[in-house]
Amino acid sequence: MANQVLIVDDDEAVLTMLYKVIRSNGIDADTASNGMKALELVSHKTYDLILLDVNMHGMDGFEVIQEIRRRKINVPIIVISGRKEDYDMLYGLDIGADDYVTKPFIPEVVKARVGMHLKLAETAQQLQEMNRQLQISVSEHIVSCLAILSASERLSMPAPFALYGGFIVTISKQPKGTTPLSSFKSALTAVSLPCRELNSIAFSIWLAPRG
């Protein structure tokens, strides 16, 4: 699926130029001539990047950035503005913009920066998915450990701690007299694993009828 970019500028000539720059890179684009229209579009459609002017009639670009961030919309925003003062650039970046390009701009530079931010956003999404898969894998691993711990206690046999590496070593070092479940909780705290979903699983395994 092609990337989606929103271009916001109240200067029709600039809007047309930016649209051509984006489309020349094989990227789909929507346009808005004011801040209110831009907010309406982002309310109904997901964009991969926004190109945003600052000096616009009515709601200016800085106000648009603040509203987008207030809504927790995590989209890269590149400001393209005639304001060249350092404090304008710093303010725009401080309130949530990801980049700042001054007018007059070089089309090739805009194209390069758009491509860079789209790649960064794609990489961030891939990392989030990898993290999600890793959490699933860790959760499944912990459930397996719990099952082994529970079975070992029922059979009055030492649990095969060494098979599970550092996590089970942490459990095995707990003081004598602690249960596998209490050791499990302590180990979770020690390694800072977010396992709220596993609490009910842990209790259901530990409290299961003993054979």
Coordinates of N, CA and C in Angstrom, one line a residue:
M1 N 0.8 -1.2 0.0 CA 0.0 0.0 0.0 C 0.9 1.2 0.0
A2 N 0.5 2.2 -0.9 CA 1.3 3.4 -1.0 C 1.2 4.3 0.3
N3 N 2.2 5.0 0.6 CA 2.2 5.9 1.8 C 1.2 7.1 1.5
Q4 N 0.6 7.6 2.6 CA -0.4 8.7 2.5 C 0.2 9.9 3.1
V5 N 0.2 11.0 2.4 CA 0.8 12.3 3.0 C -0.3 13.3 2.9
L6 N -0.4 14.2 3.9 CA -1.3 15.3 3.9 C -0.5 16.6 3.8
I7 N -0.8 17.4 2.8 CA -0.1 18.7 2.6 C -1.1 19.8 3.0
V8 N -0.6 20.7 3.9 CA -1.5 21.8 4.4 C -0.8 23.1 4.1
D9 N -1.4 24.0 3.3 CA -0.8 25.3 3.0 C -2.0 26.2 2.4
D10 N -2.0 27.4 2.8 CA -3.1 28.3 2.3 C -2.7 29.0 1.0
D11 N -1.4 28.8 0.6 CA -0.9 29.3 -0.7 C -1.1 28.3 -1.8
E12 N -2.0 28.6 -2.7 CA -2.4 27.5 -3.7 C -1.2 27.1 -4.6
A13 N -0.3 28.1 -4.9 CA 0.9 27.8 -5.7 C 1.8 26.8 -5.0
V14 N 2.1 27.1 -3.7 CA 2.9 26.2 -2.9 C 2.3 24.9 -2.7
L15 N 1.0 24.9 -2.5 CA 0.3 23.6 -2.3 C 0.4 22.7 -3.5
T16 N 0.2 23.4 -4.7 CA 0.3 22.6 -6.0 C 1.8 22.1 -6.2
M17 N 2.8 22.9 -5.8 CA 4.2 22.5 -6.0 C 4.5 21.3 -5.1
L18 N 4.1 21.4 -3.9 CA 4.3 20.3 -2.9 C 3.6 19.0 -3.3
Y19 N 2.4 19.2 -3.8 CA 1.6 18.0 -4.3 C 2.4 17.3 -5.4
K20 N 2.9 18.1 -6.3 CA 3.7 17.5 -7.5 C 5.0 16.8 -7.0
V21 N 5.6 17.5 -6.0 CA 6.9 16.9 -5.4 C 6.6 15.5 -4.8
I22 N 5.5 15.5 -4.0 CA 5.1 14.2 -3.3 C 4.7 13.1 -4.3
R23 N 3.9 13.5 -5.3 CA 3.3 12.5 -6.3 C 4.5 12.0 -7.2
S24 N 5.5 12.8 -7.4 CA 6.6 12.4 -8.2 C 7.4 11.3 -7.6
N25 N 7.2 11.2 -6.3 CA 7.9 10.1 -5.6 C 7.0 8.9 -5.4
G26 N 5.9 8.8 -6.1 CA 5.0 7.7 -6.0 C 4.2 7.6 -4.7
I27 N 4.0 8.7 -4.1 CA 3.3 8.8 -2.8 C 1.9 9.4 -3.0
D28 N 0.9 8.8 -2.4 CA -0.4 9.4 -2.5 C -0.5 10.7 -1.6
A29 N -1.3 11.7 -2.0 CA -1.3 12.9 -1.2 C -2.7 13.5 -1.2
D30 N -3.1 14.1 -0.1 CA -4.3 14.9 0.0 C -3.9 16.3 0.4
T31 N -4.7 17.3 0.1 CA -4.3 18.7 0.4 C -5.4 19.3 1.2
A32 N -5.0 20.3 2.0 CA -5.9 21.2 2.8 C -5.4 22.6 2.7
S33 N -6.3 23.5 2.6 CA -5.9 24.9 2.5 C -5.9 25.7 3.8
N34 N -6.3 25.0 4.9 CA -6.4 25.7 6.2 C -6.3 24.6 7.3
G35 N -6.0 25.1 8.5 CA -5.9 24.2 9.6 C -7.1 23.4 10.0
M36 N -8.3 24.0 9.9 CA -9.5 23.3 10.3 C -9.7 22.1 9.3
K37 N -9.5 22.4 8.0 CA -9.7 21.3 7.1 C -8.7 20.2 7.3
A38 N -7.5 20.5 7.7 CA -6.5 19.5 8.0 C -6.9 18.6 9.1
L39 N -7.4 19.3 10.2 CA -7.9 18.5 11.4 C -9.1 17.6 11.0
E40 N -9.9 18.1 10.2 CA -11.0 17.3 9.7 C -10.6 16.0 9.0
L41 N -9.6 16.2 8.1 CA -9.0 15.1 7.4 C -8.3 14.0 8.3
V42 N -7.5 14.5 9.2 CA -6.8 13.6 10.1 C -7.8 12.9 11.0
S43 N -9.0 13.4 11.2 CA -10.0 12.8 12.1 C -10.6 11.6 11.4
H44 N -10.6 11.5 10.1 CA -11.2 10.5 9.3 C -10.3 9.6 8.5
K45 N -9.0 9.9 8.5 CA -8.1 9.2 7.7 C -6.7 9.1 8.4
T46 N -6.0 8.0 8.2 CA -4.7 7.8 8.8 C -3.6 8.2 7.8
Y47 N -2.8 9.1 8.2 CA -1.7 9.6 7.3 C -0.3 9.1 7.8
D48 N 0.6 8.9 6.9 CA 1.9 8.5 7.3 C 2.8 9.7 7.5
L49 N 2.4 10.9 7.0 CA 3.2 12.1 7.2 C 2.4 13.3 6.9
I50 N 2.7 14.4 7.5 CA 2.0 15.7 7.2 C 3.1 16.8 6.9
L51 N 2.8 17.5 5.8 CA 3.6 18.7 5.5 C 2.8 19.9 5.8
L52 N 3.3 20.8 6.7 CA 2.4 21.8 7.3 C 3.0 23.2 7.2
D53 N 2.3 24.1 6.7 CA 2.7 25.5 6.7 C 2.3 26.1 8.1
V54 N 3.0 27.2 8.5 CA 2.7 27.8 9.7 C 1.8 29.0 9.6
N55 N 2.1 29.9 8.7 CA 1.4 31.2 8.5 C 0.1 30.9 7.6
M56 N -1.0 30.6 8.3 CA -2.2 30.4 7.6 C -3.3 31.2 8.2
H57 N -4.4 31.6 7.4 CA -5.5 32.3 8.0 C -6.3 31.4 9.0
G58 N -6.8 32.1 10.0 CA -7.5 31.3 11.0 C -6.5 30.6 11.9
M59 N -6.6 29.2 12.0 CA -5.8 28.4 12.8 C -4.4 28.3 12.1
D60 N -3.3 28.7 12.8 CA -2.0 28.6 12.2 C -1.4 27.2 12.4
G61 N -0.3 26.9 11.8 CA 0.3 25.6 11.8 C 0.7 25.1 13.2
F62 N 1.2 26.0 14.0 CA 1.5 25.7 15.4 C 0.3 25.1 16.2
E63 N -0.8 25.8 16.0 CA -2.0 25.4 16.6 C -2.5 24.0 16.1
V64 N -2.3 23.8 14.8 CA -2.6 22.5 14.2 C -1.7 21.4 14.9
I65 N -0.5 21.6 15.0 CA 0.5 20.6 15.6 C 0.0 20.3 17.0
Q66 N -0.3 21.4 17.8 CA -0.7 21.2 19.2 C -2.0 20.3 19.3
E67 N -2.9 20.6 18.4 CA -4.2 19.8 18.4 C -4.0 18.4 18.0
I68 N -3.2 18.2 17.0 CA -2.9 16.8 16.6 C -2.2 16.0 17.7
R69 N -1.2 16.6 18.4 CA -0.6 15.9 19.5 C -1.5 15.8 20.7
R70 N -2.4 16.7 20.9 CA -3.4 16.6 22.0 C -4.3 15.4 21.7
R71 N -4.6 15.1 20.5 CA -5.4 13.9 20.1 C -4.6 12.6 20.1
K72 N -3.3 12.7 20.5 CA -2.4 11.5 20.5 C -2.3 10.9 19.2
I73 N -2.3 11.7 18.1 CA -2.1 11.2 16.8 C -0.6 11.2 16.5
N74 N 0.0 10.0 16.4 CA 1.5 9.8 16.2 C 1.8 9.8 14.8
V75 N 1.9 10.9 14.1 CA 2.3 11.0 12.7 C 3.4 12.0 12.6
P76 N 4.4 11.7 11.8 CA 5.5 12.7 11.5 C 5.0 14.0 10.9
I77 N 5.4 15.1 11.4 CA 5.0 16.4 10.9 C 6.2 17.2 10.5
I78 N 6.3 17.6 9.2 CA 7.4 18.4 8.7 C 6.8 19.8 8.5
V79 N 7.3 20.8 9.2 CA 6.8 22.2 9.0 C 7.6 22.8 7.8
I80 N 6.8 23.4 6.9 CA 7.4 24.2 5.8 C 6.9 25.6 5.9
S81 N 7.8 26.5 6.3 CA 7.4 27.8 6.7 C 8.3 28.9 6.2
G82 N 7.8 30.1 6.0 CA 8.6 31.3 5.7 C 9.2 31.9 6.9
R83 N 8.8 31.4 8.1 CA 9.4 31.9 9.4 C 10.8 31.3 9.5
K84 N 11.9 32.1 9.5 CA 13.2 31.6 9.5 C 13.9 31.8 10.9
E85 N 13.2 32.5 11.8 CA 13.9 32.8 13.1 C 14.1 31.5 13.9
D86 N 15.2 31.5 14.6 CA 15.5 30.3 15.4 C 14.5 29.9 16.4
Y87 N 13.9 30.9 17.0 CA 12.9 30.6 18.0 C 11.6 30.0 17.4
D88 N 11.3 30.3 16.2 CA 10.1 29.7 15.5 C 10.4 28.2 15.3
M89 N 11.6 27.9 14.8 CA 12.0 26.5 14.6 C 12.0 25.7 15.9
L90 N 12.6 26.3 16.9 CA 12.7 25.6 18.2 C 11.3 25.4 18.8
Y91 N 10.5 26.4 18.6 CA 9.1 26.3 19.2 C 8.3 25.2 18.4
G92 N 8.4 25.2 17.1 CA 7.7 24.1 16.3 C 8.2 22.7 16.7
L93 N 9.5 22.6 16.9 CA 10.0 21.2 17.3 C 9.6 20.9 18.7
D94 N 9.6 21.9 19.5 CA 9.2 21.7 20.9 C 7.8 21.2 21.1
I95 N 6.9 21.7 20.3 CA 5.5 21.4 20.5 C 5.1 20.1 19.7
G96 N 6.0 19.5 19.0 CA 5.7 18.2 18.4 C 6.0 18.0 16.9
A97 N 6.6 19.0 16.3 CA 7.0 18.8 14.9 C 8.2 18.0 14.8
D98 N 8.4 17.2 13.7 CA 9.6 16.3 13.6 C 10.7 16.9 12.8
D99 N 10.4 18.0 12.0 CA 11.4 18.6 11.1 C 10.9 20.0 10.7
Y100 N 11.8 20.8 10.3 CA 11.4 22.2 9.9 C 12.2 22.6 8.7
V101 N 11.5 23.0 7.6 CA 12.1 23.4 6.4 C 11.6 24.8 6.1
T102 N 12.5 25.7 5.8 CA 12.2 27.1 5.5 C 11.9 27.3 4.0
K103 N 11.0 28.3 3.8 CA 10.8 28.8 2.4 C 11.7 29.9 2.1
P104 N 12.1 30.1 0.8 CA 11.8 29.2 -0.3 C 12.6 27.9 -0.1
F105 N 12.0 26.7 -0.5 CA 12.6 25.4 -0.3 C 13.0 24.9 -1.6
I106 N 13.9 23.9 -1.6 CA 14.4 23.2 -2.7 C 13.6 21.9 -2.8
P107 N 12.8 21.7 -3.9 CA 12.0 20.5 -4.0 C 12.7 19.2 -3.7
E108 N 13.9 19.0 -4.2 CA 14.7 17.8 -3.9 C 14.9 17.6 -2.4
V109 N 15.2 18.7 -1.7 CA 15.4 18.6 -0.3 C 14.1 18.1 0.4
V110 N 13.0 18.7 0.1 CA 11.7 18.3 0.7 C 11.5 16.8 0.4
K111 N 11.7 16.4 -0.9 CA 11.5 15.0 -1.2 C 12.4 14.1 -0.4
A112 N 13.6 14.5 -0.2 CA 14.6 13.6 0.6 C 14.1 13.5 2.0
R113 N 13.7 14.6 2.6 CA 13.3 14.6 4.0 C 12.0 13.8 4.2
V114 N 11.1 14.0 3.2 CA 9.9 13.2 3.3 C 10.2 11.7 3.3
G115 N 11.1 11.3 2.3 CA 11.5 9.9 2.3 C 12.2 9.4 3.5
M116 N 13.0 10.3 4.1 CA 13.7 9.9 5.3 C 12.7 9.6 6.5
H117 N 11.8 10.5 6.7 CA 10.8 10.4 7.8 C 9.9 9.2 7.6
L118 N 9.5 9.0 6.3 CA 8.7 7.8 6.1 C 9.4 6.5 6.4
K119 N 10.7 6.4 6.1 CA 11.5 5.3 6.4 C 11.6 5.1 7.9
L120 N 11.8 6.2 8.6 CA 12.0 6.2 10.1 C 10.7 5.7 10.7
A121 N 9.5 6.2 10.2 CA 8.2 5.7 10.7 C 8.0 4.2 10.4
E122 N 8.4 3.8 9.3 CA 8.2 2.4 8.9 C 9.1 1.5 9.8
T123 N 10.3 1.9 10.1 CA 11.2 1.2 11.0 C 10.7 1.1 12.4
A124 N 10.1 2.2 12.8 CA 9.5 2.3 14.2 C 8.4 1.3 14.3
Q125 N 7.5 1.2 13.3 CA 6.4 0.3 13.3 C 6.9 -1.2 13.3
Q126 N 8.0 -1.5 12.5 CA 8.6 -2.8 12.5 C 9.1 -3.2 13.9
L127 N 9.8 -2.2 14.5 CA 10.3 -2.5 15.9 C 9.2 -2.7 16.9
Q128 N 8.1 -2.0 16.8 CA 6.9 -2.2 17.7 C 6.4 -3.6 17.5
E129 N 6.3 -4.1 16.2 CA 5.8 -5.4 15.9 C 6.7 -6.5 16.5
M130 N 8.0 -6.2 16.3 CA 9.0 -7.2 16.8 C 8.9 -7.2 18.4
N131 N 8.7 -6.1 19.0 CA 8.6 -6.1 20.4 C 7.3 -6.8 20.9
R132 N 6.2 -6.7 20.1 CA 5.0 -7.4 20.4 C 5.2 -8.9 20.3
Q133 N 5.8 -9.3 19.3 CA 6.1 -10.7 19.1 C 7.0 -11.3 20.2
L134 N 8.0 -10.5 20.6 CA 8.9 -10.9 21.7 C 8.1 -11.0 23.0
Q135 N 7.2 -10.1 23.3 CA 6.4 -10.2 24.5 C 5.6 -11.5 24.5
I136 N 5.0 -11.8 23.4 CA 4.2 -13.0 23.2 C 5.1 -14.2 23.5
S137 N 6.3 -14.2 22.9 CA 7.2 -15.4 23.1 C 7.6 -15.5 24.6
V138 N 7.9 -14.4 25.2 CA 8.3 -14.4 26.6 C 7.1 -14.9 27.5
S139 N 5.9 -14.5 27.2 CA 4.7 -14.9 27.9 C 4.5 -16.4 27.8
E140 N 4.6 -16.9 26.6 CA 4.5 -18.3 26.4 C 5.6 -19.1 27.2
H141 N 6.8 -18.6 27.2 CA 7.9 -19.2 27.9 C 7.6 -19.3 29.4
I142 N 7.1 -18.2 29.9 CA 6.9 -18.1 31.4 C 5.8 -19.1 31.8
V143 N 4.7 -19.2 30.9 CA 3.6 -20.1 31.2 C 4.2 -21.6 31.2
S144 N 5.1 -21.9 30.3 CA 5.7 -23.2 30.3 C 6.5 -23.4 31.6
C145 N 7.2 -22.4 32.0 CA 8.0 -22.5 33.2 C 7.1 -22.8 34.4
L146 N 6.0 -22.1 34.5 CA 5.1 -22.3 35.6 C 4.5 -23.7 35.6
A147 N 4.2 -24.2 34.4 CA 3.7 -25.6 34.4 C 4.7 -26.6 34.9
I148 N 6.0 -26.4 34.5 CA 7.0 -27.3 35.0 C 7.2 -27.1 36.5
L149 N 7.2 -25.9 37.0 CA 7.4 -25.7 38.4 C 6.3 -26.4 39.2
S150 N 5.0 -26.2 38.7 CA 3.9 -26.8 39.4 C 4.0 -28.4 39.4
A151 N 4.3 -28.9 38.2 CA 4.4 -30.4 38.1 C 5.6 -30.9 38.9
S152 N 6.7 -30.2 39.0 CA 7.8 -30.6 39.8 C 7.4 -30.7 41.3
E153 N 6.7 -29.7 41.8 CA 6.3 -29.7 43.2 C 5.3 -30.9 43.5
R154 N 4.4 -31.1 42.6 CA 3.5 -32.2 42.8 C 4.2 -33.6 42.9
L155 N 5.3 -33.7 42.1 CA 6.0 -35.0 42.1 C 7.1 -35.0 43.2
S156 N 7.2 -33.9 43.9 CA 8.3 -33.7 44.9 C 9.7 -33.9 44.3
M157 N 9.8 -33.3 43.1 CA 11.1 -33.4 42.4 C 11.6 -32.0 42.2
P158 N 13.0 -31.8 42.1 CA 13.5 -30.5 41.9 C 13.2 -30.1 40.4
A159 N 12.8 -28.8 40.3 CA 12.5 -28.3 38.9 C 13.8 -28.2 38.1
P160 N 13.7 -28.4 36.8 CA 14.9 -28.3 35.9 C 15.2 -26.8 35.6
F161 N 15.6 -26.1 36.7 CA 15.8 -24.7 36.5 C 16.8 -24.3 35.4
A162 N 17.9 -25.1 35.3 CA 19.0 -24.8 34.4 C 18.5 -24.7 32.9
L163 N 17.5 -25.4 32.6 CA 17.0 -25.5 31.2 C 16.5 -24.1 30.7
Y164 N 16.2 -23.2 31.6 CA 15.5 -22.0 31.2 C 16.4 -20.7 31.4
G165 N 17.6 -20.9 31.6 CA 18.5 -19.7 31.6 C 18.4 -18.8 32.7
G166 N 18.7 -17.5 32.5 CA 18.8 -16.5 33.5 C 17.5 -16.3 34.3
F167 N 16.4 -16.4 33.7 CA 15.1 -16.2 34.3 C 14.9 -17.2 35.4
I168 N 15.1 -18.5 35.1 CA 14.8 -19.5 36.1 C 16.0 -19.6 37.2
V169 N 17.2 -19.2 36.7 CA 18.3 -19.1 37.7 C 17.9 -18.1 38.8
T170 N 17.2 -17.0 38.4 CA 16.7 -16.0 39.3 C 15.8 -16.6 40.3
I171 N 14.9 -17.4 39.8 CA 13.9 -18.1 40.6 C 14.6 -19.1 41.6
S172 N 15.6 -19.8 41.1 CA 16.3 -20.8 41.9 C 17.1 -20.2 43.0
K173 N 17.4 -19.0 42.9 CA 18.2 -18.3 43.9 C 17.3 -17.7 45.1
Q174 N 16.0 -17.9 45.0 CA 15.1 -17.4 46.0 C 15.4 -18.2 47.3
P175 N 15.1 -17.5 48.5 CA 15.3 -18.2 49.8 C 14.5 -19.5 49.9
K176 N 15.1 -20.4 50.6 CA 14.3 -21.7 50.9 C 13.0 -21.4 51.6
G177 N 12.0 -22.2 51.2 CA 10.7 -22.1 51.9 C 9.8 -21.3 51.0
T178 N 10.3 -20.6 50.0 CA 9.3 -19.8 49.1 C 8.7 -20.8 48.1
T179 N 7.5 -20.5 47.7 CA 6.8 -21.4 46.7 C 7.3 -21.0 45.3
P180 N 7.1 -21.8 44.4 CA 7.4 -21.4 43.0 C 6.6 -20.2 42.5
L181 N 5.4 -20.0 43.0 CA 4.6 -18.8 42.6 C 5.2 -17.6 43.2
S182 N 5.6 -17.6 44.5 CA 6.2 -16.4 45.1 C 7.5 -16.1 44.5
S183 N 8.3 -17.2 44.2 CA 9.6 -17.0 43.5 C 9.3 -16.4 42.1
F184 N 8.3 -16.8 41.4 CA 8.0 -16.3 40.1 C 7.7 -14.8 40.2
K185 N 6.9 -14.4 41.2 CA 6.6 -13.0 41.3 C 7.9 -12.2 41.6
S186 N 8.7 -12.7 42.4 CA 10.0 -12.0 42.7 C 10.9 -11.9 41.5
A187 N 10.9 -12.9 40.7 CA 11.7 -12.9 39.5 C 11.2 -11.9 38.5
L188 N 9.8 -11.9 38.4 CA 9.3 -10.9 37.5 C 9.7 -9.5 37.9
T189 N 9.7 -9.2 39.2 CA 10.1 -7.9 39.6 C 11.5 -7.6 39.3
A190 N 12.4 -8.7 39.5 CA 13.8 -8.5 39.3 C 14.1 -8.2 37.9
V191 N 13.4 -8.8 36.9 CA 13.7 -8.6 35.5 C 12.8 -7.6 34.8
S192 N 11.9 -7.0 35.6 CA 11.0 -6.0 35.1 C 10.2 -6.4 33.9
L193 N 9.6 -7.6 34.0 CA 8.8 -8.1 32.9 C 7.3 -7.7 33.1
P194 N 6.7 -7.0 32.0 CA 5.3 -6.6 32.2 C 4.4 -7.8 31.9
C195 N 3.9 -8.4 32.9 CA 3.1 -9.7 32.8 C 1.8 -9.6 33.5
R196 N 1.1 -8.5 33.4 CA -0.2 -8.4 34.1 C -1.2 -9.5 33.7
E197 N -1.1 -9.8 32.4 CA -2.0 -10.8 31.8 C -1.7 -12.2 32.4
L198 N -0.5 -12.4 32.8 CA -0.1 -13.7 33.3 C -0.5 -14.0 34.7
N199 N -0.8 -12.9 35.5 CA -1.1 -13.1 36.9 C -2.2 -14.2 37.1
S200 N -3.3 -14.0 36.3 CA -4.4 -15.0 36.4 C -4.0 -16.3 36.0
I201 N -3.2 -16.4 34.9 CA -2.7 -17.7 34.4 C -1.8 -18.4 35.5
A202 N -1.0 -17.6 36.1 CA -0.1 -18.1 37.2 C -0.9 -18.6 38.3
F203 N -1.9 -17.9 38.8 CA -2.7 -18.4 39.9 C -3.5 -19.6 39.5
S204 N -4.0 -19.6 38.3 CA -4.8 -20.8 37.9 C -4.0 -22.1 37.8
I205 N -2.7 -21.9 37.4 CA -1.8 -23.1 37.4 C -1.4 -23.5 38.8
W206 N -1.1 -22.5 39.6 CA -0.7 -22.8 41.0 C -1.8 -23.4 41.9
L207 N -3.0 -22.9 41.6 CA -4.1 -23.3 42.5 C -4.9 -24.5 41.9
A208 N -4.4 -25.0 40.8 CA -5.1 -26.2 40.2 C -5.1 -27.3 41.2
P209 N -6.1 -28.2 41.1 CA -6.2 -29.3 42.0 C -4.9 -30.2 41.9
R210 N -4.4 -30.6 43.1 CA -3.2 -31.4 43.1 C -3.5 -32.8 42.9
G211 N -2.8 -33.5 42.1 CA -3.0 -35.0 41.9 C -2.3 -35.8 42.9

